PDB file of C-alpha atoms in Angstrom:
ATOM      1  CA  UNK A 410      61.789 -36.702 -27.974  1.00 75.00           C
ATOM      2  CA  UNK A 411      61.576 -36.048 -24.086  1.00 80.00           C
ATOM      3  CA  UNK A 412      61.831 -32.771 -24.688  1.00 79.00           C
ATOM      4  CA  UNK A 413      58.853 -32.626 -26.767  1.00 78.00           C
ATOM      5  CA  UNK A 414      56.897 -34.355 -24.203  1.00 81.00           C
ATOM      6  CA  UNK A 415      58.384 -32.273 -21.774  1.00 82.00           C
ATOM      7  CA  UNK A 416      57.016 -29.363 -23.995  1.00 82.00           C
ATOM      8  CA  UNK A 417      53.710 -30.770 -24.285  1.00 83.00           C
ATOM      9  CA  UNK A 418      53.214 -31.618 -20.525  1.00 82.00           C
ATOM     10  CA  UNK A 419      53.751 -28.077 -20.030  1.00 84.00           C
ATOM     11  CA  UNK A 420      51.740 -26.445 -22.637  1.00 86.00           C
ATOM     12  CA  UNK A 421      48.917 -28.936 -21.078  1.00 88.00           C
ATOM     13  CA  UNK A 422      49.838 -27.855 -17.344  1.00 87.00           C
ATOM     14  CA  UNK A 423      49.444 -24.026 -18.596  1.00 87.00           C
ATOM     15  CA  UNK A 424      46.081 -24.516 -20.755  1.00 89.00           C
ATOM     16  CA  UNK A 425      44.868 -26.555 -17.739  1.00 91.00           C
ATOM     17  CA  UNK A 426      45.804 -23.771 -15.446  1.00 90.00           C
ATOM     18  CA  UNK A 427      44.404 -21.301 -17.373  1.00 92.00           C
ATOM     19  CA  UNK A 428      41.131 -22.591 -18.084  1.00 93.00           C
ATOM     20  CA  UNK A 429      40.880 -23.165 -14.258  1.00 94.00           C
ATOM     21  CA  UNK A 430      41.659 -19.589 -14.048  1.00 95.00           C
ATOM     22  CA  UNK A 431      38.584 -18.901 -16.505  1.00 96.00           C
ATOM     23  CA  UNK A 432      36.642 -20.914 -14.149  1.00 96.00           C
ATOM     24  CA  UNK A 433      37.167 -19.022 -11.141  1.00 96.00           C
ATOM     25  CA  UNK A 434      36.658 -15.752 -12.685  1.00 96.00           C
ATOM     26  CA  UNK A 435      33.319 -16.912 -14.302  1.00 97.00           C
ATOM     27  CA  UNK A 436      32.373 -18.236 -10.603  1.00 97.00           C
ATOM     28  CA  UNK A 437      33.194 -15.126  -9.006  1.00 96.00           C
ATOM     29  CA  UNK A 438      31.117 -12.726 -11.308  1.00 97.00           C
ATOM     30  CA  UNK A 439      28.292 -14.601 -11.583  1.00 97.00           C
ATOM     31  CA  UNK A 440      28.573 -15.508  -7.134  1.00 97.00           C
ATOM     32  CA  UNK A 441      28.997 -11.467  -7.962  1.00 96.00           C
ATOM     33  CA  UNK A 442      25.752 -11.035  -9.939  1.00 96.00           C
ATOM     34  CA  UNK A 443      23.949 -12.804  -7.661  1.00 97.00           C
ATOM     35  CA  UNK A 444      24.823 -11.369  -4.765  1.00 96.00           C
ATOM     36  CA  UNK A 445      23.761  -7.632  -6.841  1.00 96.00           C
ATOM     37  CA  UNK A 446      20.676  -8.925  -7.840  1.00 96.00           C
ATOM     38  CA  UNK A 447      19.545 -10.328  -4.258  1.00 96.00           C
ATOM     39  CA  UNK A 448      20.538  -7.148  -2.924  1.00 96.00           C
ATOM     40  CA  UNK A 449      18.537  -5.027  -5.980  1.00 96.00           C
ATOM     41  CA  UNK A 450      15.452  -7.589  -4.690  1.00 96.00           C
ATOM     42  CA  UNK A 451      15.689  -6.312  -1.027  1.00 95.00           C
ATOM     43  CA  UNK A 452      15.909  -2.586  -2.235  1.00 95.00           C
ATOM     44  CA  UNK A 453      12.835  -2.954  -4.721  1.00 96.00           C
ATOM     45  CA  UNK A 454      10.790  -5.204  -2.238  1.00 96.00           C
ATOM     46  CA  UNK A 455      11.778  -2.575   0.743  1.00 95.00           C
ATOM     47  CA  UNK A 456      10.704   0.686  -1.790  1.00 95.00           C
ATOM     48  CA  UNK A 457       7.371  -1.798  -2.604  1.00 96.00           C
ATOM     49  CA  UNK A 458       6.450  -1.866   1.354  1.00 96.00           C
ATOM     50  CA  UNK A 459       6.670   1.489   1.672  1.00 97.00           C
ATOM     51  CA  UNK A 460       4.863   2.747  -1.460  1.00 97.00           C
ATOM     52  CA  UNK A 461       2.242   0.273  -0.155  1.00 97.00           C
ATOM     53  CA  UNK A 462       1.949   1.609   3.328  1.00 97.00           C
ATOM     54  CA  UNK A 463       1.674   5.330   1.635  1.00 97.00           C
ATOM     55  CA  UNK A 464      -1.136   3.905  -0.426  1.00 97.00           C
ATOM     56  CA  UNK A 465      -3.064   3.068   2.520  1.00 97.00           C
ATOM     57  CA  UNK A 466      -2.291   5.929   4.699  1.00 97.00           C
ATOM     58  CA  UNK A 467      -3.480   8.224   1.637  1.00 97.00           C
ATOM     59  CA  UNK A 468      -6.685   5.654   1.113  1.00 97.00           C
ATOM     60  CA  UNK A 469      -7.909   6.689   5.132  1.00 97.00           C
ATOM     61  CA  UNK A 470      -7.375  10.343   4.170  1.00 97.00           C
ATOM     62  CA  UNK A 471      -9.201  10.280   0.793  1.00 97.00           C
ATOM     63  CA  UNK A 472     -11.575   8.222   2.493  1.00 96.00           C
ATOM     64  CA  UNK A 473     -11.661  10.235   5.672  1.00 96.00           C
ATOM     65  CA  UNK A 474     -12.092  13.404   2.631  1.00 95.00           C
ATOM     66  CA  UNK A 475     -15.008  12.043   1.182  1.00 93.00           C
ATOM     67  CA  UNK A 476     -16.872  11.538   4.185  1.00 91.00           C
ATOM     68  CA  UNK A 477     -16.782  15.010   5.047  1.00 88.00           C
ATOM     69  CA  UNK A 478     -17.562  16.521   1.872  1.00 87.00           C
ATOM     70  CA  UNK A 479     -20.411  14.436   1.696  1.00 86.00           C
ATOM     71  CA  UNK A 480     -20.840  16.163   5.143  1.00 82.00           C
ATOM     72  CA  UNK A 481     -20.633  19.564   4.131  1.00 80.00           C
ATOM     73  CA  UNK A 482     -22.225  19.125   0.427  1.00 81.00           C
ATOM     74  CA  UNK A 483     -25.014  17.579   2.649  1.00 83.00           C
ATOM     75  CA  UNK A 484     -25.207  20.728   4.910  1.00 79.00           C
ATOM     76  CA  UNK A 485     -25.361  22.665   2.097  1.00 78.00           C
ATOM     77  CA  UNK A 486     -27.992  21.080  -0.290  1.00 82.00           C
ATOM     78  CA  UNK A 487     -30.395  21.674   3.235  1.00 84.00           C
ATOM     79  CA  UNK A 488     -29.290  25.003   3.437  1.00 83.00           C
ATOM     80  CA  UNK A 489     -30.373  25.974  -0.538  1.00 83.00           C
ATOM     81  CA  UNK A 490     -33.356  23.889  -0.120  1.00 82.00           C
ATOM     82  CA  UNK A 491     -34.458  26.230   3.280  1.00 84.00           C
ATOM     83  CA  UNK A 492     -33.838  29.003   1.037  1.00 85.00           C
ATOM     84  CA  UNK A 493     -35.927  28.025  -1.870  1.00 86.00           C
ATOM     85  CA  UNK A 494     -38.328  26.943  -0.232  1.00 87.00           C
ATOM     86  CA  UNK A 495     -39.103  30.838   2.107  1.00 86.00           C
ATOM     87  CA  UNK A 496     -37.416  29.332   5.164  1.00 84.00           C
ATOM     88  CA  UNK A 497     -36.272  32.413   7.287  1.00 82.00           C
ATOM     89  CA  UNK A 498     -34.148  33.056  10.556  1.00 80.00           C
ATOM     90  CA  UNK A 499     -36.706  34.063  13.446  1.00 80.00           C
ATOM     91  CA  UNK A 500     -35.908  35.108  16.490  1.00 81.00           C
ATOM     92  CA  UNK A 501     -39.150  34.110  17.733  1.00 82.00           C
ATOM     93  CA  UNK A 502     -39.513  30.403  18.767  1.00 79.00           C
ATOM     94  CA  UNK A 503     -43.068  28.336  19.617  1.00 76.00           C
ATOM     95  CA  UNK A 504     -42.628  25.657  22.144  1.00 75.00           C
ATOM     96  CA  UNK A 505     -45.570  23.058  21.972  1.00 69.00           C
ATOM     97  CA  UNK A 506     -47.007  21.008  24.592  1.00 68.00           C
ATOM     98  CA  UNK A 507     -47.662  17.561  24.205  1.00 68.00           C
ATOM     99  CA  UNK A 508     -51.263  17.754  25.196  1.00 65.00           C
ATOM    100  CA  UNK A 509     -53.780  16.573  22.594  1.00 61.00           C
ATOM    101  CA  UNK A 510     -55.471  19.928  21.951  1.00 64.00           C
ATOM    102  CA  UNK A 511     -52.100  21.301  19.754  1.00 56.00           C
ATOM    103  CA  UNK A 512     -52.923  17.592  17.179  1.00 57.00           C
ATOM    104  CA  UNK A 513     -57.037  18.753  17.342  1.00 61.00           C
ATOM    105  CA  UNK A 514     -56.039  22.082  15.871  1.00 61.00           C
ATOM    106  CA  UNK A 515     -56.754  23.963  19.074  1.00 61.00           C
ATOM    107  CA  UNK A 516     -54.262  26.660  20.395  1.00 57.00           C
ATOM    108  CA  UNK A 517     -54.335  26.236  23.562  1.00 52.00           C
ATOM    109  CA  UNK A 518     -51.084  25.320  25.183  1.00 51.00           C
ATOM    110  CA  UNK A 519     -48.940  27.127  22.698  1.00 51.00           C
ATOM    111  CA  UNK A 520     -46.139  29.518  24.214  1.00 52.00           C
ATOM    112  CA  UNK A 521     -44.150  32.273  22.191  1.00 49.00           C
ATOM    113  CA  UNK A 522     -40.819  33.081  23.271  1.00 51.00           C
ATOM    114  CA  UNK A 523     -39.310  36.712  22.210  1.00 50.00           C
TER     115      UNK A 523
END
């Protein structure tokens, strides 16, 4: 009879041991899987700050773009409009005086220049 509870004790001591066992594998992998997944949130949130400062540097250039096409389209639209209107290149230019004969209609005071 002793040695049956002697058995028992130890069959107890073993399933007790093991199932602490089981308990500090299960706290290692998931101390394990958290300490992955923190580091997988540093790596995302570090690639997240850089795709966001590449966003903005790329949002000054486009804007930056569009303000000079809108320069040059601009440039442009005056040049066609010279053209379709007769606007040509002279080398002649008129300087006008700001004496109030030139607003009467009266030439007087205009200079050509070859």
């Amino acid at each position: 009879m002793q040695k049956l509870q002697q058995e028992q004790n130890l069959r107890q001591e073993k399933v007790s041991g093991l199932v602490v066992l089981v308990l500090f594998v299960i706290v290692g992998l998931l101390s394990a899987g958290r300490v992955f997944a923190a580091n997988r949130l540093v790596e995302t949130s570090d690639s997240l700050r850089r795709l966001d400062q590449q966003i903005s540097k790329l949002e000054t250039e486009n804007q930056k773009l569009a303000e000079e096409t809108r320069s040059q389209q601009s440039m442009l639209s005056v040049e066609q409009r010279v053209k379709t209107l007769g606007f040509t290149k002279t080398d002649k230019y008129a300087y006008l005086s700001a004496r109030p004969e030139m607003a009467m209609g009266k030439n007087a005071g205009t200079e050509v220049m070859p």
